[in-house]
Amino acid sequence: MAYKARTESLLLKSLRILNTRMELTKDDRIYYLALEKGFKGEVQFDLLTDKLQSDCLILNDLLLEFNKTQFQSDTLLIYQSTIFLIDVKNNEGDYCYETDNFRVLSGKATKNPLNQLSRCKSLLQQLLENLGCNLTIEAYVVFINPEFTLYQAPTGLPFIFPTQVNSFIKKLESKSSHLNNYHKILADKLVSLHQTDSAHNQLPTYTYQQLKKGITCKTCHSFSVSVIGKNIVCGECGCEELVVFAVIRCVGEVMLLFPNRKITTNEIYEWCKVIKSKKRINRILSCHYKTVGVRQWTFFEKSE
Ligand SMILES: [Zn+2]
């Protein structure tokens, strides 16, 4: 089981909401879909590392910094004398290897993930030295998608191809390792250094007025939901969710997209759209958030 679980980045969460509530430009949409796909690949790899029985600590998705330079680790496995730094790629299709690029056979070039990997490894190395840790780092790119092929790749690169993922996991499984308190302190230190991503500078511009209002289905993101008793029911996929949870989800969306906006009953009433009673919204907000101010100036904040 992971010592640090993976969570979706604020950037991905924000783009997912924006994608349902506004028309993204073609480039923004491509970028958003790539993030979704990358995340899906990472989660798939987590299913494999989760089952590891060897004595290791699994730290998923760390955003670290050394010398004012940020770097990201998809999966970090701490063993007795080795740290595995793993970058998970969910590329799909036929690619051709070039020193600086991966070229899709149809022509388009994408970055060679090796460059990113060596950059992260070097920064992690320096960070660990700084922390007085001298464990060896082994860094790999794991290609998780079974539909991925890379032509003309030289042998000996730190790439784990789809057909090699199982034997890679077996290798990790059989690695002898006895962790002690030192490793746990190191893991705690790295987790404490984890930074939350700042989504806002990478998001397209949007305004509150411009975004489509209404509760979306928690499963298929459709706006075709209706309130039936205590539930929100999706007309597309039939999924049900308690009204109270749906409203809390909406508040989360507004807080994420508009961190400086004051959350009021009127605003959430407008955002949810399908709940016809302001009183009902107000009850939910009063119950689950901290009330600030009085009467018509009341707004709500996250409880501590
Ligand atoms: Zn649905």
Tab-separated table of C-alpha atoms and ligand atoms in Angstrom:
chain	number	residue	atom	x	y	z
A	1	MET	CA	0.000	0.000	0.000
A	2	ALA	CA	1.259	3.463	-0.894
A	3	TYR	CA	2.883	5.524	1.853
A	4	LYS	CA	1.779	8.604	-0.060
A	5	ALA	CA	-1.319	8.190	-2.202
A	6	ARG	CA	-1.765	9.761	-5.617
A	7	THR	CA	-4.233	12.585	-6.034
A	8	GLU	CA	-5.327	14.358	-9.158
A	9	SER	CA	-3.489	17.628	-9.654
A	10	LEU	CA	-5.405	20.872	-9.178
A	11	LEU	CA	-4.642	21.602	-12.812
A	12	LEU	CA	-6.320	18.407	-13.996
A	13	LYS	CA	-9.295	18.899	-11.665
A	14	SER	CA	-9.752	22.485	-12.854
A	15	LEU	CA	-9.461	21.633	-16.535
A	16	ARG	CA	-11.946	18.792	-16.128
A	17	ILE	CA	-14.544	21.203	-14.740
A	18	LEU	CA	-13.783	23.848	-17.361
A	19	ASN	CA	-14.070	21.252	-20.120
A	20	THR	CA	-17.666	20.527	-19.101
A	21	ARG	CA	-18.620	24.147	-18.453
A	22	MET	CA	-17.044	26.007	-21.378
A	23	GLU	CA	-15.703	25.475	-24.877
A	24	LEU	CA	-11.948	24.890	-24.561
A	25	THR	CA	-9.735	25.874	-27.479
A	26	LYS	CA	-8.404	22.948	-29.505
A	27	ASP	CA	-4.950	23.228	-27.911
A	28	ASP	CA	-6.345	23.468	-24.374
A	29	ARG	CA	-8.513	20.446	-25.006
A	30	ILE	CA	-5.587	18.418	-26.366
A	31	TYR	CA	-3.572	19.427	-23.312
A	32	TYR	CA	-6.439	18.497	-20.964
A	33	LEU	CA	-6.956	15.088	-22.598
A	34	ALA	CA	-3.204	14.403	-22.368
A	35	LEU	CA	-3.333	15.114	-18.623
A	36	GLU	CA	-6.315	12.767	-18.201
A	37	LYS	CA	-4.484	10.087	-20.131
A	38	GLY	CA	-1.257	10.546	-18.185
A	39	PHE	CA	-3.125	10.308	-14.896
A	40	LYS	CA	-4.913	7.173	-16.024
A	41	GLY	CA	-1.564	5.565	-16.863
A	42	GLU	CA	-0.138	6.454	-13.459
A	43	VAL	CA	-3.161	4.951	-11.695
A	44	GLN	CA	-2.713	1.791	-13.756
A	45	PHE	CA	0.908	1.519	-12.626
A	46	ASP	CA	-0.211	2.113	-9.012
A	47	LEU	CA	-2.354	-1.024	-9.249
A	48	LEU	CA	0.872	-2.974	-9.842
A	49	THR	CA	3.084	-1.315	-7.230
A	50	ASP	CA	0.259	-1.534	-4.702
A	51	LYS	CA	0.622	-5.303	-4.690
A	52	LEU	CA	4.360	-5.277	-3.971
A	53	GLN	CA	5.125	-7.405	-0.927
A	54	SER	CA	8.789	-6.404	-0.676
A	55	ASP	CA	9.896	-4.121	2.143
A	56	CYS	CA	9.671	-0.729	0.450
A	57	LEU	CA	7.933	2.611	0.819
A	58	ILE	CA	5.872	3.851	-2.133
A	59	LEU	CA	5.550	7.597	-2.599
A	60	ASN	CA	3.212	8.470	-5.449
A	61	ASP	CA	3.267	11.785	-7.242
A	62	LEU	CA	5.726	14.092	-5.535
A	63	LEU	CA	6.321	17.642	-6.664
A	64	LEU	CA	9.678	18.641	-5.208
A	65	GLU	CA	12.046	21.542	-5.527
A	66	PHE	CA	15.790	21.921	-5.423
A	67	ASN	CA	17.617	25.171	-5.965
A	68	LYS	CA	14.363	26.901	-6.903
A	69	THR	CA	13.772	24.342	-9.671
A	70	GLN	CA	10.684	22.172	-9.461
A	71	PHE	CA	10.689	18.551	-10.501
A	72	GLN	CA	8.111	15.842	-10.424
A	73	SER	CA	8.294	12.184	-9.567
A	74	ASP	CA	5.399	9.960	-10.652
A	75	THR	CA	6.433	7.047	-8.446
A	76	LEU	CA	9.257	6.858	-5.930
A	77	LEU	CA	10.085	3.517	-4.330
A	78	ILE	CA	12.389	3.568	-1.323
A	79	TYR	CA	14.290	0.321	-0.793
A	80	GLN	CA	17.024	-0.385	1.740
A	81	SER	CA	19.887	0.869	-0.410
A	82	THR	CA	18.176	2.065	-3.580
A	83	ILE	CA	15.578	4.622	-4.538
A	84	PHE	CA	13.652	3.923	-7.732
A	85	LEU	CA	12.537	7.074	-9.526
A	86	ILE	CA	9.869	6.153	-12.044
A	87	ASP	CA	8.268	8.235	-14.726
A	88	VAL	CA	5.102	6.608	-16.070
A	89	LYS	CA	4.139	7.253	-19.686
A	90	ASN	CA	0.813	6.336	-21.220
A	91	ASN	CA	1.821	7.010	-24.851
A	92	GLU	CA	-0.015	4.940	-27.371
A	93	GLY	CA	0.821	4.112	-30.978
A	94	ASP	CA	3.992	3.672	-33.018
A	95	TYR	CA	6.954	5.931	-32.302
A	96	CYS	CA	10.457	6.154	-33.622
A	97	TYR	CA	13.388	6.938	-31.316
A	98	GLU	CA	15.501	10.033	-31.931
A	99	THR	CA	18.030	11.508	-29.505
A	100	ASP	CA	15.954	14.545	-28.665
A	101	ASN	CA	12.552	13.366	-29.725
A	102	PHE	CA	10.127	10.544	-30.046
A	103	ARG	CA	8.652	10.811	-33.494
A	104	VAL	CA	5.200	9.423	-34.185
A	105	LEU	CA	5.502	7.327	-37.346
A	106	SER	CA	3.048	9.661	-39.040
A	107	GLY	CA	5.502	12.498	-38.431
A	108	LYS	CA	4.788	14.537	-35.307
A	109	ALA	CA	7.600	14.857	-32.754
A	110	THR	CA	7.198	14.760	-28.968
A	111	LYS	CA	9.893	15.168	-26.342
A	112	ASN	CA	12.158	12.250	-25.536
A	113	PRO	CA	11.184	11.407	-21.933
A	114	LEU	CA	14.803	10.454	-21.257
A	115	ASN	CA	15.760	14.127	-21.049
A	116	GLN	CA	13.087	14.784	-18.462
A	117	LEU	CA	14.137	11.684	-16.535
A	118	SER	CA	17.808	12.641	-16.311
A	119	ARG	CA	16.870	16.145	-15.232
A	120	CYS	CA	14.665	14.774	-12.420
A	121	LYS	CA	17.275	12.240	-11.390
A	122	SER	CA	19.962	14.881	-11.133
A	123	LEU	CA	17.742	17.214	-9.082
A	124	LEU	CA	16.650	14.371	-6.800
A	125	GLN	CA	20.288	13.352	-6.356
A	126	GLN	CA	21.207	16.857	-5.229
A	127	LEU	CA	18.197	17.096	-2.950
A	128	LEU	CA	19.040	13.768	-1.300
A	129	GLU	CA	22.694	14.734	-0.844
A	130	ASN	CA	21.457	17.911	0.750
A	131	LEU	CA	19.409	15.834	3.174
A	132	GLY	CA	22.503	13.740	3.944
A	133	CYS	CA	21.109	10.687	2.197
A	134	ASN	CA	23.411	8.543	0.086
A	135	LEU	CA	21.033	5.906	-1.284
A	136	THR	CA	21.607	5.071	-4.957
A	137	ILE	CA	18.987	6.288	-7.412
A	138	GLU	CA	17.824	4.087	-10.269
A	139	ALA	CA	15.597	5.956	-12.696
A	140	TYR	CA	13.268	4.429	-15.271
A	141	VAL	CA	10.583	5.423	-17.726
A	142	VAL	CA	7.767	2.876	-17.639
A	143	PHE	CA	5.590	2.723	-20.745
A	144	ILE	CA	2.348	1.334	-19.414
A	145	ASN	CA	0.155	1.339	-22.521
A	146	PRO	CA	0.081	-2.093	-24.237
A	147	GLU	CA	-0.540	-0.332	-27.588
A	148	PHE	CA	2.839	1.456	-27.457
A	149	THR	CA	5.752	0.526	-29.707
A	150	LEU	CA	9.081	2.313	-29.996
A	151	TYR	CA	11.150	1.613	-33.088
A	152	GLN	CA	14.912	2.006	-33.332
A	153	ALA	CA	15.483	2.493	-29.632
A	154	PRO	CA	19.075	1.649	-28.673
A	155	THR	CA	19.334	-1.154	-26.113
A	156	GLY	CA	20.452	-0.331	-22.609
A	157	LEU	CA	18.206	2.703	-22.164
A	158	PRO	CA	16.339	2.904	-18.839
A	159	PHE	CA	13.042	2.193	-20.584
A	160	ILE	CA	10.564	-0.414	-19.405
A	161	PHE	CA	8.350	-1.319	-22.354
A	162	PRO	CA	4.806	-2.679	-21.963
A	163	THR	CA	5.982	-6.256	-22.482
A	164	GLN	CA	8.614	-5.786	-19.746
A	165	VAL	CA	6.434	-4.237	-17.056
A	166	ASN	CA	5.582	-7.558	-15.402
A	167	SER	CA	9.201	-8.681	-15.182
A	168	PHE	CA	10.151	-5.253	-13.853
A	169	ILE	CA	7.571	-5.651	-11.083
A	170	LYS	CA	8.900	-9.159	-10.389
A	171	LYS	CA	12.408	-7.737	-10.109
A	172	LEU	CA	11.163	-5.198	-7.556
A	173	GLU	CA	9.278	-7.933	-5.747
A	174	SER	CA	12.356	-10.101	-5.336
A	175	LYS	CA	14.689	-7.300	-4.316
A	176	SER	CA	15.959	-7.969	-0.814
A	177	SER	CA	15.330	-5.046	1.464
A	178	HIS	CA	14.995	-4.353	5.173
A	179	LEU	CA	13.833	-0.877	5.959
A	180	ASN	CA	14.409	0.825	9.276
A	181	ASN	CA	13.468	4.072	10.911
A	182	TYR	CA	15.946	6.010	8.775
A	183	HIS	CA	13.970	5.190	5.630
A	184	LYS	CA	10.717	6.231	7.245
A	185	ILE	CA	12.206	9.550	8.329
A	186	LEU	CA	13.458	10.077	4.771
A	187	ALA	CA	9.995	9.275	3.348
A	188	ASP	CA	8.340	11.660	5.811
A	189	LYS	CA	10.831	14.351	4.892
A	190	LEU	CA	10.134	13.964	1.160
A	191	VAL	CA	6.370	14.001	1.748
A	192	SER	CA	6.739	17.160	3.844
A	193	LEU	CA	8.619	18.793	0.944
A	194	HIS	CA	5.835	17.955	-1.512
A	195	GLN	CA	4.382	21.108	-3.040
A	196	THR	CA	0.855	21.637	-4.239
A	197	ASP	CA	0.757	22.578	-7.859
A	198	SER	CA	-0.376	26.033	-8.796
A	199	ALA	CA	-2.972	25.408	-11.459
A	200	HIS	CA	-3.915	28.968	-12.167
A	201	ASN	CA	-1.081	30.157	-14.354
A	202	GLN	CA	-1.589	27.191	-16.689
A	203	LEU	CA	-5.349	27.514	-17.108
A	204	PRO	CA	-7.138	29.257	-19.959
A	205	THR	CA	-8.846	32.504	-18.961
A	206	TYR	CA	-12.453	32.190	-17.853
A	207	THR	CA	-15.020	34.196	-15.935
A	208	TYR	CA	-17.747	33.135	-13.530
A	209	GLN	CA	-20.453	34.535	-15.839
A	210	GLN	CA	-19.162	32.654	-18.852
A	211	LEU	CA	-19.269	29.168	-17.314
A	212	LYS	CA	-22.293	26.951	-17.810
A	213	LYS	CA	-24.232	26.518	-14.568
A	214	GLY	CA	-25.894	23.385	-13.249
A	215	ILE	CA	-24.953	20.298	-11.261
A	216	THR	CA	-23.129	17.745	-13.378
A	217	CYS	CA	-23.358	13.988	-12.910
A	218	LYS	CA	-20.447	12.816	-10.762
A	219	THR	CA	-19.819	9.880	-13.093
A	220	CYS	CA	-20.450	10.994	-16.680
A	221	HIS	CA	-20.321	14.802	-16.146
A	222	SER	CA	-23.637	15.273	-17.964
A	223	PHE	CA	-25.851	18.247	-17.073
A	224	SER	CA	-28.986	16.111	-17.520
A	225	VAL	CA	-29.629	15.601	-13.840
A	226	SER	CA	-32.829	16.012	-11.845
A	227	VAL	CA	-33.578	16.207	-8.171
A	228	ILE	CA	-35.668	13.280	-6.950
A	229	GLY	CA	-36.243	13.432	-3.218
A	230	LYS	CA	-32.872	13.304	-1.471
A	231	ASN	CA	-31.047	12.349	-4.643
A	232	ILE	CA	-29.687	13.818	-7.829
A	233	VAL	CA	-30.405	11.360	-10.636
A	234	CYS	CA	-28.569	11.418	-13.967
A	235	GLY	CA	-30.772	11.125	-17.054
A	236	GLU	CA	-27.811	9.871	-19.107
A	237	CYS	CA	-26.223	7.122	-17.018
A	238	GLY	CA	-28.750	6.675	-14.194
A	239	CYS	CA	-26.138	7.403	-11.523
A	240	GLU	CA	-27.535	8.676	-8.195
A	241	GLU	CA	-25.898	10.937	-5.650
A	242	LEU	CA	-27.256	12.466	-2.461
A	243	VAL	CA	-28.157	16.132	-3.003
A	244	VAL	CA	-25.983	17.114	-0.063
A	245	PHE	CA	-22.882	15.523	-1.621
A	246	ALA	CA	-23.644	17.038	-5.028
A	247	VAL	CA	-23.922	20.505	-3.489
A	248	ILE	CA	-20.653	20.031	-1.572
A	249	ARG	CA	-19.054	18.970	-4.868
A	250	CYS	CA	-20.334	22.172	-6.492
A	251	VAL	CA	-18.927	24.293	-3.676
A	252	GLY	CA	-15.594	22.525	-4.228
A	253	GLU	CA	-15.740	23.425	-7.921
A	254	VAL	CA	-16.413	27.110	-7.251
A	255	MET	CA	-13.689	27.248	-4.589
A	256	LEU	CA	-11.203	25.598	-6.935
A	257	LEU	CA	-11.964	27.778	-9.953
A	258	PHE	CA	-12.490	31.019	-8.037
A	259	PRO	CA	-10.301	30.873	-4.925
A	260	ASN	CA	-10.896	34.549	-4.135
A	261	ARG	CA	-14.678	34.506	-4.435
A	262	LYS	CA	-16.886	34.524	-1.375
A	263	ILE	CA	-19.172	31.501	-1.274
A	264	THR	CA	-22.744	32.617	-0.650
A	265	THR	CA	-26.087	30.833	-0.688
A	266	ASN	CA	-27.176	32.823	-3.742
A	267	GLU	CA	-24.067	31.945	-5.652
A	268	ILE	CA	-24.274	28.210	-4.981
A	269	TYR	CA	-28.012	28.340	-5.755
A	270	GLU	CA	-27.149	29.828	-9.117
A	271	TRP	CA	-24.267	27.400	-9.732
A	272	CYS	CA	-26.372	24.299	-8.914
A	273	LYS	CA	-29.376	25.573	-10.866
A	274	VAL	CA	-31.520	22.415	-10.484
A	275	ILE	CA	-32.163	22.817	-6.754
A	276	LYS	CA	-35.206	25.012	-6.511
A	277	SER	CA	-35.006	25.856	-2.798
A	278	LYS	CA	-32.453	28.388	-1.532
A	279	LYS	CA	-33.273	27.250	1.998
A	280	ARG	CA	-32.106	23.756	1.171
A	281	ILE	CA	-28.791	25.080	-0.173
A	282	ASN	CA	-28.425	27.319	2.861
A	283	ARG	CA	-29.002	24.387	5.238
A	284	ILE	CA	-26.314	22.325	3.524
A	285	LEU	CA	-23.832	25.225	3.530
A	286	SER	CA	-24.498	26.049	7.201
A	287	CYS	CA	-24.028	22.416	8.149
A	288	HIS	CA	-20.787	21.776	6.273
A	289	TYR	CA	-18.963	25.085	6.172
A	290	LYS	CA	-17.947	27.780	8.601
A	291	THR	CA	-20.377	30.723	8.549
A	292	VAL	CA	-18.799	34.175	8.402
A	293	GLY	CA	-20.842	37.387	8.787
A	294	VAL	CA	-24.562	37.810	9.339
A	295	ARG	CA	-27.796	37.866	7.353
A	296	GLN	CA	-27.408	39.048	3.767
A	297	TRP	CA	-23.629	39.427	4.212
A	298	THR	CA	-23.147	35.822	5.226
A	299	PHE	CA	-20.599	33.801	3.339
A	300	PHE	CA	-19.063	30.397	3.888
A	301	GLU	CA	-15.546	29.092	4.319
A	302	LYS	CA	-14.004	25.664	4.654
A	303	SER	CA	-14.060	24.585	8.305
A	304	GLU	CA	-10.574	24.156	9.776
B	1	ZN	ZN	-24.349	10.379	-15.543
